[in-house]
mmCIF file of C-alpha atoms in Angstrom:
data_model
loop_
_atom_site.group_PDB
_atom_site.id
_atom_site.type_symbol
_atom_site.label_atom_id
_atom_site.label_comp_id
_atom_site.label_asym_id
_atom_site.label_seq_id
_atom_site.Cartn_x
_atom_site.Cartn_y
_atom_site.Cartn_z
ATOM 1 C CA SER A 16 44.580 -44.435 -6.653
ATOM 2 C CA THR A 17 41.233 -43.510 -5.260
ATOM 3 C CA ALA A 18 38.245 -44.606 -7.354
ATOM 4 C CA ALA A 19 36.763 -41.736 -9.349
ATOM 5 C CA SER A 20 33.237 -42.327 -8.028
ATOM 6 C CA ALA A 21 34.446 -41.987 -4.436
ATOM 7 C CA ALA A 22 36.269 -38.706 -4.823
ATOM 8 C CA PRO A 23 34.615 -35.409 -3.787
ATOM 9 C CA THR A 24 33.273 -33.282 -6.614
ATOM 10 C CA PRO A 25 33.267 -29.472 -6.685
ATOM 11 C CA PHE A 26 29.799 -29.511 -8.246
ATOM 12 C CA ALA A 27 27.389 -30.295 -5.385
ATOM 13 C CA ALA A 28 25.329 -27.173 -5.868
ATOM 14 C CA SER A 29 21.844 -28.562 -5.344
ATOM 15 C CA ALA A 30 19.940 -31.805 -4.770
ATOM 16 C CA ALA A 31 19.649 -32.187 -8.536
ATOM 17 C CA LEU A 32 23.353 -31.840 -9.115
ATOM 18 C CA ALA A 33 24.812 -33.461 -5.965
ATOM 19 C CA GLU A 34 26.492 -36.704 -6.769
ATOM 20 C CA PRO A 35 28.142 -38.389 -3.749
ATOM 21 C CA ALA A 36 26.228 -37.515 -0.544
ATOM 22 C CA ASP A 37 29.382 -36.309 1.106
ATOM 23 C CA ALA A 38 30.500 -34.241 -1.934
ATOM 24 C CA THR A 39 32.154 -30.910 -1.424
ATOM 25 C CA SER A 40 29.386 -28.189 -1.387
ATOM 26 C CA PHE A 41 30.873 -25.483 -3.518
ATOM 27 C CA ALA A 42 29.220 -23.982 -6.541
ATOM 28 C CA PRO A 43 26.171 -21.663 -6.237
ATOM 29 C CA ASP A 44 23.479 -22.581 -8.779
ATOM 30 C CA PRO A 45 23.976 -19.602 -11.076
ATOM 31 C CA TRP A 46 27.546 -20.677 -11.807
ATOM 32 C CA LEU A 47 26.163 -23.878 -13.260
ATOM 33 C CA GLU A 48 23.347 -22.413 -15.304
ATOM 34 C CA GLY A 49 23.165 -24.029 -18.729
ATOM 35 C CA VAL A 50 25.964 -26.444 -18.286
ATOM 36 C CA GLY A 51 26.329 -30.105 -17.256
ATOM 37 C CA GLU A 52 22.699 -30.890 -17.777
ATOM 38 C CA THR A 53 23.376 -34.438 -19.109
ATOM 39 C CA ALA A 54 26.011 -37.100 -18.582
ATOM 40 C CA SER A 55 27.597 -36.284 -21.995
ATOM 41 C CA ALA A 56 28.027 -32.667 -20.824
ATOM 42 C CA ARG A 57 30.348 -33.693 -18.069
ATOM 43 C CA LEU A 58 34.101 -34.576 -18.340
ATOM 44 C CA SER A 59 35.919 -35.740 -15.274
ATOM 45 C CA MET A 60 39.192 -37.054 -14.011
ATOM 46 C CA LEU A 61 41.427 -37.589 -10.979
ATOM 47 C CA TYR A 62 44.585 -35.507 -11.175
ATOM 48 C CA GLU A 63 47.523 -37.596 -9.946
ATOM 49 C CA ALA A 64 50.988 -36.285 -9.106
ATOM 50 C CA THR A 65 54.329 -37.890 -8.787
ATOM 51 C CA ILE A 66 55.481 -41.322 -9.961
ATOM 52 C CA PHE A 67 53.547 -42.805 -7.016
ATOM 53 C CA ARG A 68 50.255 -41.764 -8.627
ATOM 54 C CA VAL A 69 48.987 -39.799 -5.563
ATOM 55 C CA ASP A 70 45.522 -38.390 -6.070
ATOM 56 C CA VAL A 71 45.734 -34.638 -5.746
ATOM 57 C CA ALA A 72 42.383 -33.354 -6.972
ATOM 58 C CA ARG A 73 39.138 -34.193 -8.624
ATOM 59 C CA VAL A 74 38.648 -32.178 -11.787
ATOM 60 C CA GLU A 75 35.367 -31.875 -13.679
ATOM 61 C CA ALA A 76 34.324 -29.803 -16.709
ATOM 62 C CA ARG A 77 30.689 -29.082 -17.512
ATOM 63 C CA LEU A 78 29.617 -28.048 -21.055
ATOM 64 C CA ASP A 79 26.623 -26.516 -22.573
ATOM 65 C CA SER A 80 24.178 -28.799 -24.479
ATOM 66 C CA ALA A 81 25.274 -27.727 -27.971
ATOM 67 C CA LEU A 82 28.958 -28.515 -27.317
ATOM 68 C CA ALA A 83 28.092 -31.741 -25.459
ATOM 69 C CA GLU A 84 26.101 -32.974 -28.471
ATOM 70 C CA ARG A 85 29.027 -32.075 -30.807
ATOM 71 C CA ILE A 86 31.493 -34.012 -28.676
ATOM 72 C CA GLU A 87 29.169 -36.983 -28.250
ATOM 73 C CA ALA A 88 28.836 -37.178 -32.032
ATOM 74 C CA LEU A 89 32.645 -37.103 -32.400
ATOM 75 C CA THR A 90 33.056 -39.882 -29.832
ATOM 76 C CA THR A 91 30.627 -42.110 -31.637
ATOM 77 C CA GLU A 92 32.454 -41.669 -34.935
ATOM 78 C CA GLY A 93 35.731 -43.210 -33.756
ATOM 79 C CA GLU A 94 37.992 -44.079 -30.920
ATOM 80 C CA TYR A 95 40.068 -41.824 -28.730
ATOM 81 C CA ARG A 96 43.213 -42.143 -30.834
ATOM 82 C CA ASP A 97 41.335 -41.154 -33.972
ATOM 83 C CA GLN A 98 39.106 -38.397 -32.589
ATOM 84 C CA ARG A 99 41.222 -36.905 -29.836
ATOM 85 C CA GLU A 100 42.292 -33.862 -31.896
ATOM 86 C CA ALA A 101 38.729 -33.195 -33.061
ATOM 87 C CA VAL A 102 37.385 -33.219 -29.554
ATOM 88 C CA GLU A 103 40.216 -30.969 -28.415
ATOM 89 C CA ALA A 104 39.433 -28.505 -31.207
ATOM 90 C CA ALA A 105 35.720 -28.447 -30.244
ATOM 91 C CA LEU A 106 36.569 -27.833 -26.568
ATOM 92 C CA LEU A 107 38.899 -24.977 -27.529
ATOM 93 C CA GLU A 108 35.967 -23.287 -29.234
ATOM 94 C CA ALA A 109 33.714 -23.533 -26.215
ATOM 95 C CA HIS A 110 31.846 -20.370 -25.298
ATOM 96 C CA THR A 111 30.180 -21.329 -22.066
ATOM 97 C CA PHE A 112 31.557 -23.914 -19.641
ATOM 98 C CA THR A 113 32.694 -24.512 -16.113
ATOM 99 C CA VAL A 114 35.750 -26.238 -14.717
ATOM 100 C CA GLY A 115 35.881 -27.181 -11.074
ATOM 101 C CA MET A 116 38.584 -28.815 -8.927
ATOM 102 C CA ALA A 117 38.259 -30.299 -5.509
ATOM 103 C CA PHE A 118 41.528 -30.773 -3.690
ATOM 104 C CA LEU A 119 42.141 -34.118 -2.014
ATOM 105 C CA ARG A 120 45.313 -33.181 -0.090
ATOM 106 C CA ASP A 121 47.341 -30.233 1.013
ATOM 107 C CA ALA A 122 49.731 -28.481 -1.386
ATOM 108 C CA GLY A 123 51.967 -25.466 -1.041
ATOM 109 C CA TRP A 124 51.385 -22.206 -2.865
ATOM 110 C CA ASP A 125 54.457 -22.645 -5.009
ATOM 111 C CA ARG A 126 53.160 -25.959 -6.373
ATOM 112 C CA PHE A 127 49.724 -24.514 -7.124
ATOM 113 C CA ARG A 128 51.265 -21.404 -8.714
ATOM 114 C CA ASP A 129 53.724 -23.366 -10.821
ATOM 115 C CA GLY A 130 51.082 -25.774 -12.126
ATOM 116 C CA THR A 131 48.753 -22.847 -13.118
ATOM 117 C CA ARG A 132 51.630 -21.014 -14.713
ATOM 118 C CA ASP A 133 52.702 -24.049 -16.814
ATOM 119 C CA ASN A 134 49.117 -24.746 -18.005
ATOM 120 C CA MET A 135 48.523 -21.080 -18.807
ATOM 121 C CA LYS A 136 51.863 -20.856 -20.655
ATOM 122 C CA GLY A 137 50.789 -23.830 -22.713
ATOM 123 C CA ALA A 138 47.861 -21.791 -24.048
ATOM 124 C CA ALA A 139 50.444 -19.357 -25.419
ATOM 125 C CA GLU A 140 52.560 -22.184 -26.856
ATOM 126 C CA VAL A 141 49.676 -23.394 -28.972
ATOM 127 C CA GLY A 142 48.740 -19.896 -30.094
ATOM 128 C CA LEU A 143 45.535 -19.403 -28.175
ATOM 129 C CA ILE A 144 46.961 -16.223 -26.447
ATOM 130 C CA SER A 145 50.045 -14.161 -27.114
ATOM 131 C CA ASP A 146 53.124 -14.213 -24.937
ATOM 132 C CA ASP A 147 52.262 -10.703 -23.745
ATOM 133 C CA GLU A 148 48.799 -11.810 -22.756
ATOM 134 C CA TYR A 149 50.250 -14.837 -20.901
ATOM 135 C CA GLU A 150 52.493 -12.501 -18.873
ATOM 136 C CA ARG A 151 49.596 -10.264 -18.064
ATOM 137 C CA PHE A 152 47.173 -13.004 -17.181
ATOM 138 C CA TYR A 153 49.737 -14.812 -15.053
ATOM 139 C CA ALA A 154 50.587 -11.623 -13.155
ATOM 140 C CA ASP A 155 46.811 -11.171 -12.461
ATOM 141 C CA PHE A 156 46.619 -14.684 -11.179
ATOM 142 C CA VAL A 157 49.437 -14.219 -8.736
ATOM 143 C CA SER A 158 47.965 -10.965 -7.532
ATOM 144 C CA ASP A 159 44.390 -12.318 -7.291
ATOM 145 C CA PHE A 160 45.398 -15.369 -5.271
ATOM 146 C CA GLN A 161 47.385 -13.408 -2.689
ATOM 147 C CA PRO A 162 45.293 -15.093 0.146
ATOM 148 C CA LEU A 163 46.989 -18.409 -0.829
ATOM 149 C CA HIS A 164 50.545 -17.212 -0.760
ATOM 150 C CA ASP A 165 51.158 -18.052 2.874
ATOM 151 C CA ARG A 166 48.279 -20.433 3.369
ATOM 152 C CA GLY A 167 48.641 -22.740 0.393
ATOM 153 C CA VAL A 168 46.069 -25.223 -0.762
ATOM 154 C CA LYS A 169 44.308 -27.381 1.839
ATOM 155 C CA LYS A 170 42.468 -30.675 1.585
ATOM 156 C CA GLY A 171 38.712 -29.847 1.000
ATOM 157 C CA ASP A 172 39.447 -26.561 -0.865
ATOM 158 C CA ALA A 173 37.739 -26.155 -4.169
ATOM 159 C CA ILE A 174 38.029 -23.823 -7.155
ATOM 160 C CA LEU A 175 35.477 -23.132 -9.845
ATOM 161 C CA TYR A 176 35.963 -21.321 -13.179
ATOM 162 C CA ARG A 177 32.931 -20.113 -15.151
ATOM 163 C CA VAL A 178 33.644 -18.971 -18.668
ATOM 164 C CA ASP A 179 31.188 -17.080 -20.870
ATOM 165 C CA GLY A 180 33.072 -15.940 -23.934
ATOM 166 C CA ASP A 181 35.860 -13.659 -22.686
ATOM 167 C CA ARG A 182 34.272 -13.221 -19.253
ATOM 168 C CA VAL A 183 35.979 -15.415 -16.665
ATOM 169 C CA ARG A 184 34.686 -15.827 -13.101
ATOM 170 C CA ILE A 185 36.682 -17.670 -10.465
ATOM 171 C CA ARG A 186 35.729 -18.644 -6.962
ATOM 172 C CA TYR A 187 38.046 -20.396 -4.478
ATOM 173 C CA THR A 188 36.622 -21.747 -1.204
ATOM 174 C CA ASP A 189 37.905 -23.658 1.809
ATOM 175 C CA ALA A 190 36.485 -26.905 3.142
ATOM 176 C CA ALA A 191 33.907 -25.000 5.243
ATOM 177 C CA GLY A 192 32.647 -23.198 2.136
ATOM 178 C CA GLU A 193 34.160 -19.811 3.041
ATOM 179 C CA THR A 194 35.165 -17.822 -0.067
ATOM 180 C CA LEU A 195 38.865 -16.955 -0.019
ATOM 181 C CA VAL A 196 39.123 -15.635 -3.597
ATOM 182 C CA GLU A 197 36.440 -14.329 -5.995
ATOM 183 C CA ILE A 198 37.297 -12.835 -9.351
ATOM 184 C CA ASP A 199 35.175 -11.521 -12.241
ATOM 185 C CA ARG A 200 37.290 -10.437 -15.189
ATOM 186 C CA GLU A 201 36.501 -9.723 -18.817
ATOM 187 C CA GLY A 202 38.877 -8.982 -21.694
ATOM 188 C CA THR A 203 40.192 -10.246 -25.017
ATOM 189 C CA ARG A 204 41.187 -13.872 -24.882
ATOM 190 C CA ARG A 205 40.813 -14.356 -21.192
ATOM 191 C CA GLY A 206 38.360 -17.122 -21.981
ATOM 192 C CA ALA A 207 40.899 -18.598 -24.418
ATOM 193 C CA ALA A 208 43.532 -18.676 -21.685
ATOM 194 C CA THR A 209 41.225 -20.773 -19.502
ATOM 195 C CA ARG A 210 40.218 -23.050 -22.322
ATOM 196 C CA GLY A 211 43.842 -23.651 -23.154
ATOM 197 C CA ALA A 212 44.837 -24.203 -19.539
ATOM 198 C CA TYR A 213 42.422 -27.142 -19.321
ATOM 199 C CA PHE A 214 41.794 -28.481 -22.815
ATOM 200 C CA ALA A 215 44.796 -27.798 -25.011
ATOM 201 C CA ARG A 216 47.229 -30.618 -25.660
ATOM 202 C CA THR A 217 49.824 -28.847 -23.537
ATOM 203 C CA SER A 218 47.607 -29.004 -20.424
ATOM 204 C CA GLU A 219 48.180 -31.616 -17.721
ATOM 205 C CA PHE A 220 44.417 -32.069 -17.574
ATOM 206 C CA SER A 221 43.616 -32.333 -21.258
ATOM 207 C CA GLU A 222 44.268 -36.008 -21.994
ATOM 208 C CA LYS A 223 42.278 -37.429 -19.129
ATOM 209 C CA LEU A 224 39.330 -34.970 -19.527
ATOM 210 C CA ILE A 225 39.110 -35.761 -23.220
ATOM 211 C CA ARG A 226 39.538 -39.444 -22.688
ATOM 212 C CA SER A 227 36.601 -39.434 -20.238
ATOM 213 C CA ALA A 228 34.324 -38.414 -23.086
ATOM 214 C CA PHE A 229 35.167 -41.720 -24.733
ATOM 215 C CA GLU A 230 35.187 -43.917 -21.654
ATOM 216 C CA GLY A 231 32.115 -42.509 -19.808
ATOM 217 C CA GLU A 232 34.146 -41.602 -16.658
ATOM 218 C CA ARG A 233 31.762 -38.868 -15.654
#
């Protein structure tokens, strides 16, 4: 497994935010306004697939200062096993945050679609959105990401979600920085769907992102 510090990050927006010198240049500064301003406001992980623990993507969430302070307080009150549910609950109430993913290898559209579907469906399973909302949001996702249907995901691609309440913005770029998909949607519980897809216990990202708040893997 590649060391977390060596993996590209989708958050190299400026000199102040750039981490590794060769990091993926992806997010325009306005997308990061008010989030990720301190180490405690960043949660990060390597997403691994298959039993061979192949690194697929670098995932990072950036939080606003109020939520970061709340989570930092929770992590100082106890260990992961004791405070995991409390941290999850705090993240599921987040109003403003970003989640970025930098892909470390190629993947087909079907794999990307199915993973997104399962994480989004998990948000319905825990009651963050209704089954009807899940069906509608998933249909929007499939339609919005039409440029990837034949192309798939390529190494060096990156995706960034910016959530402000129920407004969700998404930008997907290739390794050269060209925008392939850009979305700006607002509606009841769209933000909840994104929070659930990354932070709810049903998400394939949740455990490692939350654990990083306790282990300092940012």
